[in-house]
Amino acid sequence: MVPPLPPIDDIVAAALAEDLGVTPGRIRVAVDDFELLARDVTSAAAVPSTARFTGAVVARESTVVCGLPVAARVFEMLATAVGAPDDVDILPLVAEGAHVSAGTPVLEVEGNARIVLAAERTALDFLMILSGIAAEANRWQTAAGATLRVHDTRKTLPGLRALSKYAVAVGGAHNHRAGLWDMVLVKDNHLARAGSVSAAVAAARAGTPGLRVEIEADTLAQALEAAGAGADVVMLDNFDDAALASAVRELRDTGATCEIEASGGIRFERLSALAATGVDIVSSSAIALAPPVDFGLDETKT
């Protein structure tokens, strides 16, 4: 199931503004002229203002398609910014989250050629980045199987975290915390100042009632203390596979009901072994930092 799309207009406006060399506010204001399009100096010199473009965005390699609504919004926002909101028509040709092969058209584009060409790179960049993340998330979760949940992390491109996490979910993997505000995650630098694992859990419960509390454990002793103190999640950081399996057994032998997460140095090749250890969650930054997938805009009518 495709998750809800996060708010995107600010992100799209900033991306278009970056490419056109203007402020994002200029993209958010409709002006009934083509002055903004003159910032695309190549198209302004070579393309008549009345020229038309009909074509399709095509996947150059197999992937999980993600970002179709974002790419469409790029064209729509630029058309609106130049006072021509009805001068570009966008039609998705596949569903968000679809698995496609190389050569598959995914988005039909028709409209004023100057608008289409000025928006092209930004629209493709969103599709490339988000589809790359979705495809990698799908690859990891498929390899992990049904009993091991693959989570992303906060290691994302600045400004693109919400969309990155959206892409992870489109690909079938899972989101860790969205930011610093929606979950307590006590790491080594926090523990060094909290006094103890138990004290950190107690302080988190008192200070942030209702939020999940996770403790990063570098040792089995820390993990057992965290579980005993009532942490919701115990993260076993940089444990090898044998140590993970042993820690899971010891935690479960205590009757702990917390979720157990493996993190640190997680590679795709370890997923089947990690699933066998009994951990509930594996988290990795590799998913949201996946390489982009190639897309191109091909003209179909000249």
Tab-separated table of C-alpha atoms in Angstrom:
chain	number	residue	atom	x	y	z
A	1	MET	CA	0.000	0.000	0.000
A	2	VAL	CA	1.338	3.429	-0.965
A	3	PRO	CA	1.767	5.684	2.103
A	4	PRO	CA	0.452	9.259	2.259
A	5	LEU	CA	2.620	11.747	0.408
A	6	PRO	CA	4.210	14.333	2.732
A	7	PRO	CA	3.816	18.057	1.970
A	8	ILE	CA	5.952	18.759	-1.084
A	9	ASP	CA	5.328	22.290	-2.363
A	10	ASP	CA	8.129	23.894	-0.323
A	11	ILE	CA	10.593	21.212	-1.433
A	12	VAL	CA	9.567	21.496	-5.077
A	13	ALA	CA	9.698	25.295	-5.001
A	14	ALA	CA	13.195	25.228	-3.498
A	15	ALA	CA	14.407	22.753	-6.118
A	16	LEU	CA	13.001	24.750	-9.036
A	17	ALA	CA	14.372	27.973	-7.584
A	18	GLU	CA	17.819	26.419	-7.286
A	19	ASP	CA	17.846	25.445	-10.960
A	20	LEU	CA	16.495	28.790	-12.164
A	21	GLY	CA	18.649	30.916	-9.866
A	22	VAL	CA	15.784	32.667	-8.074
A	23	THR	CA	14.316	32.597	-4.581
A	24	PRO	CA	11.743	29.920	-3.701
A	25	GLY	CA	9.202	32.666	-3.101
A	26	ARG	CA	9.289	33.533	-6.798
A	27	ILE	CA	8.111	30.014	-7.651
A	28	ARG	CA	5.169	30.380	-5.270
A	29	VAL	CA	3.865	33.576	-6.940
A	30	ALA	CA	1.981	33.397	-10.237
A	31	VAL	CA	3.054	36.077	-12.721
A	32	ASP	CA	1.380	36.265	-16.123
A	33	ASP	CA	4.532	36.404	-18.231
A	34	PHE	CA	7.483	34.241	-19.216
A	35	GLU	CA	10.153	36.321	-17.476
A	36	LEU	CA	10.917	33.445	-15.115
A	37	LEU	CA	11.483	31.075	-18.037
A	38	ALA	CA	14.143	33.428	-19.380
A	39	ARG	CA	16.292	32.111	-16.521
A	40	ASP	CA	16.619	28.949	-18.639
A	41	VAL	CA	18.967	30.771	-20.972
A	42	THR	CA	19.409	27.843	-23.364
A	43	SER	CA	15.709	27.314	-24.010
A	44	ALA	CA	15.136	31.068	-24.136
A	45	ALA	CA	17.681	31.313	-26.939
A	46	ALA	CA	16.750	28.195	-28.896
A	47	VAL	CA	13.064	27.441	-28.297
A	48	PRO	CA	10.207	29.673	-29.541
A	49	SER	CA	7.854	30.726	-26.764
A	50	THR	CA	4.897	29.070	-28.519
A	51	ALA	CA	6.605	25.729	-29.236
A	52	ARG	CA	4.926	22.568	-27.919
A	53	PHE	CA	6.347	19.377	-26.437
A	54	THR	CA	4.765	15.924	-26.232
A	55	GLY	CA	6.705	13.100	-24.651
A	56	ALA	CA	7.100	10.649	-21.826
A	57	VAL	CA	9.400	10.072	-18.893
A	58	VAL	CA	10.949	6.638	-19.441
A	59	ALA	CA	12.750	4.354	-16.993
A	60	ARG	CA	16.236	3.559	-18.301
A	61	GLU	CA	16.606	0.580	-15.947
A	62	SER	CA	14.440	-1.767	-13.905
A	63	THR	CA	13.206	-0.161	-10.707
A	64	VAL	CA	10.402	0.496	-8.266
A	65	VAL	CA	8.840	3.739	-9.457
A	66	CYS	CA	8.539	6.385	-6.766
A	67	GLY	CA	7.983	10.123	-6.977
A	68	LEU	CA	5.407	10.384	-9.760
A	69	PRO	CA	3.261	12.902	-7.820
A	70	VAL	CA	6.373	14.933	-7.022
A	71	ALA	CA	7.553	15.012	-10.623
A	72	ALA	CA	4.078	16.004	-11.774
A	73	ARG	CA	4.009	18.789	-9.197
A	74	VAL	CA	7.284	20.180	-10.553
A	75	PHE	CA	5.725	20.770	-13.974
A	76	GLU	CA	2.491	22.080	-12.439
A	77	MET	CA	4.202	24.560	-10.099
A	78	LEU	CA	6.393	26.015	-12.825
A	79	ALA	CA	3.437	26.373	-15.183
A	80	THR	CA	1.501	28.164	-12.444
A	81	ALA	CA	4.478	30.387	-11.593
A	82	VAL	CA	4.564	31.723	-15.165
A	83	GLY	CA	0.818	32.282	-15.255
A	84	ALA	CA	0.036	29.307	-17.476
A	85	PRO	CA	-1.366	26.637	-15.131
A	86	ASP	CA	-3.358	25.002	-17.924
A	87	ASP	CA	-0.474	24.892	-20.384
A	88	VAL	CA	1.017	21.602	-19.163
A	89	ASP	CA	-0.786	18.254	-18.907
A	90	ILE	CA	0.734	15.421	-16.896
A	91	LEU	CA	-0.563	11.842	-16.934
A	92	PRO	CA	0.937	9.015	-14.839
A	93	LEU	CA	1.243	5.858	-16.939
A	94	VAL	CA	2.002	3.451	-14.075
A	95	ALA	CA	1.043	3.347	-10.419
A	96	GLU	CA	3.263	4.750	-7.687
A	97	GLY	CA	5.287	1.817	-6.369
A	98	ALA	CA	5.032	-0.169	-9.602
A	99	HIS	CA	7.873	-2.517	-10.538
A	100	VAL	CA	8.932	-1.625	-14.080
A	101	SER	CA	11.562	-2.787	-16.529
A	102	ALA	CA	13.940	-0.660	-18.570
A	103	GLY	CA	12.176	1.187	-21.370
A	104	THR	CA	8.857	1.568	-19.558
A	105	PRO	CA	7.145	4.980	-19.968
A	106	VAL	CA	5.992	6.129	-16.526
A	107	LEU	CA	4.731	9.690	-17.039
A	108	GLU	CA	3.246	11.440	-20.069
A	109	VAL	CA	4.074	15.130	-20.487
A	110	GLU	CA	2.444	17.554	-22.931
A	111	GLY	CA	2.598	21.306	-22.964
A	112	ASN	CA	4.529	24.459	-23.676
A	113	ALA	CA	8.051	23.373	-24.572
A	114	ARG	CA	9.755	26.161	-22.620
A	115	ILE	CA	7.917	25.140	-19.422
A	116	VAL	CA	8.548	21.429	-19.947
A	117	LEU	CA	12.254	21.839	-20.654
A	118	ALA	CA	12.795	24.198	-17.717
A	119	ALA	CA	11.139	21.739	-15.330
A	120	GLU	CA	12.596	18.567	-16.851
A	121	ARG	CA	15.784	18.172	-14.810
A	122	THR	CA	14.156	18.902	-11.469
A	123	ALA	CA	11.298	16.485	-12.137
A	124	LEU	CA	13.689	13.753	-13.252
A	125	ASP	CA	15.963	14.282	-10.260
A	126	PHE	CA	13.116	13.669	-7.824
A	127	LEU	CA	12.097	10.524	-9.712
A	128	MET	CA	15.660	9.252	-9.897
A	129	ILE	CA	16.438	9.759	-6.219
A	130	LEU	CA	13.133	8.503	-4.828
A	131	SER	CA	12.942	5.490	-7.147
A	132	GLY	CA	16.489	4.559	-6.198
A	133	ILE	CA	15.517	4.581	-2.530
A	134	ALA	CA	12.293	2.642	-3.132
A	135	ALA	CA	14.082	0.003	-5.199
A	136	GLU	CA	16.784	-0.471	-2.572
A	137	ALA	CA	14.229	-0.614	0.236
A	138	ASN	CA	12.347	-3.279	-1.683
A	139	ARG	CA	15.527	-5.255	-2.290
A	140	TRP	CA	16.457	-5.215	1.393
A	141	GLN	CA	13.006	-6.032	2.739
A	142	THR	CA	12.542	-8.855	0.248
A	143	ALA	CA	15.871	-10.374	1.275
A	144	ALA	CA	15.081	-9.946	4.985
A	145	GLY	CA	11.862	-11.919	4.724
A	146	ALA	CA	8.594	-11.667	6.592
A	147	THR	CA	9.896	-11.805	10.168
A	148	LEU	CA	12.620	-9.141	10.041
A	149	ARG	CA	11.650	-5.502	9.538
A	150	VAL	CA	14.113	-3.319	7.660
A	151	HIS	CA	14.170	0.277	8.941
A	152	ASP	CA	15.761	3.411	7.575
A	153	THR	CA	17.649	5.948	9.731
A	154	ARG	CA	17.995	9.733	10.035
A	155	LYS	CA	20.986	9.661	7.680
A	156	THR	CA	19.251	11.253	4.701
A	157	LEU	CA	19.924	14.088	2.281
A	158	PRO	CA	19.189	17.325	4.191
A	159	GLY	CA	15.795	18.708	3.246
A	160	LEU	CA	14.661	15.437	1.677
A	161	ARG	CA	14.073	13.324	4.786
A	162	ALA	CA	10.284	13.235	4.575
A	163	LEU	CA	10.382	12.248	0.912
A	164	SER	CA	13.194	9.754	1.535
A	165	LYS	CA	11.151	8.041	4.232
A	166	TYR	CA	8.117	8.099	1.952
A	167	ALA	CA	10.193	6.305	-0.693
A	168	VAL	CA	11.365	3.715	1.833
A	169	ALA	CA	7.737	2.938	2.655
A	170	VAL	CA	6.758	2.825	-1.035
A	171	GLY	CA	9.477	0.214	-1.464
A	172	GLY	CA	7.981	-1.916	1.295
A	173	ALA	CA	10.486	-1.282	4.094
A	174	HIS	CA	9.843	0.632	7.317
A	175	ASN	CA	10.569	4.014	8.855
A	176	HIS	CA	12.547	4.581	12.022
A	177	ARG	CA	11.917	7.868	13.831
A	178	ALA	CA	11.202	10.861	11.626
A	179	GLY	CA	13.388	13.212	13.648
A	180	LEU	CA	14.475	14.184	17.127
A	181	TRP	CA	10.925	14.882	18.254
A	182	ASP	CA	8.884	11.696	17.773
A	183	MET	CA	10.881	9.042	19.635
A	184	VAL	CA	13.526	8.890	22.362
A	185	LEU	CA	16.732	7.207	21.199
A	186	VAL	CA	19.394	7.193	23.906
A	187	LYS	CA	22.864	6.720	22.424
A	188	ASP	CA	26.334	6.506	23.943
A	189	ASN	CA	26.835	10.261	24.300
A	190	HIS	CA	23.515	10.546	26.123
A	191	LEU	CA	24.309	7.614	28.416
A	192	ALA	CA	27.630	9.162	29.366
A	193	ARG	CA	25.706	12.095	30.833
A	194	ALA	CA	22.606	10.322	32.147
A	195	GLY	CA	24.425	8.308	34.803
A	196	SER	CA	23.145	4.874	33.837
A	197	VAL	CA	20.908	3.065	31.380
A	198	SER	CA	18.151	2.735	33.978
A	199	ALA	CA	18.366	6.426	34.841
A	200	ALA	CA	18.129	7.341	31.155
A	201	VAL	CA	14.994	5.225	30.684
A	202	ALA	CA	13.383	6.685	33.809
A	203	ALA	CA	14.195	10.249	32.724
A	204	ALA	CA	12.806	9.611	29.254
A	205	ARG	CA	9.573	8.189	30.656
A	206	ALA	CA	9.162	11.167	32.969
A	207	GLY	CA	10.091	13.826	30.441
A	208	THR	CA	8.394	12.494	27.318
A	209	PRO	CA	5.327	10.497	28.359
A	210	GLY	CA	3.713	8.636	25.496
A	211	LEU	CA	6.817	8.420	23.323
A	212	ARG	CA	8.612	5.177	22.596
A	213	VAL	CA	11.994	4.834	24.279
A	214	GLU	CA	14.904	3.076	22.606
A	215	ILE	CA	18.318	2.426	24.132
A	216	GLU	CA	21.460	1.862	22.097
A	217	ALA	CA	23.465	-0.889	23.779
A	218	ASP	CA	27.142	-1.480	23.065
A	219	THR	CA	27.310	-4.455	25.439
A	220	LEU	CA	25.062	-7.290	26.550
A	221	ALA	CA	25.029	-5.842	30.066
A	222	GLN	CA	23.630	-2.550	28.760
A	223	ALA	CA	21.023	-4.424	26.723
A	224	LEU	CA	19.856	-6.432	29.738
A	225	GLU	CA	19.696	-3.292	31.878
A	226	ALA	CA	17.703	-1.453	29.200
A	227	ALA	CA	15.207	-4.290	28.884
A	228	GLY	CA	14.874	-4.543	32.648
A	229	ALA	CA	14.280	-0.800	32.924
A	230	GLY	CA	11.367	-1.024	30.495
A	231	ALA	CA	12.791	0.281	27.222
A	232	ASP	CA	10.469	-0.289	24.280
A	233	VAL	CA	13.340	-1.094	21.931
A	234	VAL	CA	16.864	-2.295	22.639
A	235	MET	CA	19.320	-1.562	19.844
A	236	LEU	CA	22.283	-3.929	19.717
A	237	ASP	CA	24.968	-1.794	18.115
A	238	ASN	CA	27.835	-3.360	16.169
A	239	PHE	CA	27.215	-6.917	17.402
A	240	ASP	CA	28.328	-9.709	15.077
A	241	ASP	CA	25.834	-12.400	14.124
A	242	ALA	CA	26.844	-14.855	16.837
A	243	ALA	CA	26.750	-12.163	19.523
A	244	LEU	CA	23.339	-11.019	18.291
A	245	ALA	CA	21.886	-14.519	18.497
A	246	SER	CA	23.274	-14.973	21.996
A	247	ALA	CA	21.979	-11.584	23.152
A	248	VAL	CA	18.504	-12.277	21.772
A	249	ARG	CA	18.367	-15.579	23.663
A	250	GLU	CA	19.464	-13.967	26.923
A	251	LEU	CA	17.008	-11.096	26.566
A	252	ARG	CA	14.114	-13.426	25.832
A	253	ASP	CA	15.127	-15.713	28.716
A	254	THR	CA	14.546	-12.779	31.077
A	255	GLY	CA	10.982	-12.470	29.802
A	256	ALA	CA	11.716	-9.137	28.122
A	257	THR	CA	9.013	-8.094	25.669
A	258	CYS	CA	10.940	-5.213	24.121
A	259	GLU	CA	11.692	-5.171	20.422
A	260	ILE	CA	15.285	-5.969	19.561
A	261	GLU	CA	17.059	-4.043	16.823
A	262	ALA	CA	20.395	-4.698	15.144
A	263	SER	CA	22.306	-1.702	13.863
A	264	GLY	CA	25.810	-0.644	12.938
A	265	GLY	CA	27.741	-2.099	10.036
A	266	ILE	CA	24.657	-3.711	8.550
A	267	ARG	CA	25.280	-4.921	5.011
A	268	PHE	CA	22.830	-6.411	2.562
A	269	GLU	CA	24.772	-9.676	2.525
A	270	ARG	CA	24.084	-10.169	6.255
A	271	LEU	CA	20.294	-10.034	6.048
A	272	SER	CA	19.562	-13.763	5.939
A	273	ALA	CA	21.950	-14.385	8.827
A	274	LEU	CA	20.440	-11.501	10.785
A	275	ALA	CA	16.947	-12.889	10.298
A	276	ALA	CA	18.144	-16.169	11.811
A	277	THR	CA	19.372	-14.422	14.988
A	278	GLY	CA	15.831	-13.576	16.069
A	279	VAL	CA	16.138	-9.787	16.063
A	280	ASP	CA	12.935	-7.942	15.183
A	281	ILE	CA	14.418	-4.953	13.366
A	282	VAL	CA	17.509	-4.160	11.353
A	283	SER	CA	18.320	-0.522	10.577
A	284	SER	CA	20.656	0.812	7.920
A	285	SER	CA	21.444	4.147	6.319
A	286	ALA	CA	22.234	2.389	3.034
A	287	ILE	CA	18.582	2.396	1.977
A	288	ALA	CA	17.920	6.139	2.002
A	289	LEU	CA	21.364	6.833	0.529
A	290	ALA	CA	20.846	4.443	-2.391
A	291	PRO	CA	22.176	5.462	-5.814
A	292	PRO	CA	19.637	7.119	-8.120
A	293	VAL	CA	17.882	5.267	-10.920
A	294	ASP	CA	18.171	6.656	-14.444
A	295	PHE	CA	15.107	8.198	-16.111
A	296	GLY	CA	14.889	10.282	-19.271
A	297	LEU	CA	12.327	12.506	-20.966
A	298	ASP	CA	11.791	11.299	-24.540
A	299	GLU	CA	9.865	13.334	-27.095
A	300	THR	CA	7.203	11.276	-28.867
A	301	LYS	CA	5.810	13.867	-31.276
A	302	THR	CA	7.754	16.542	-33.147
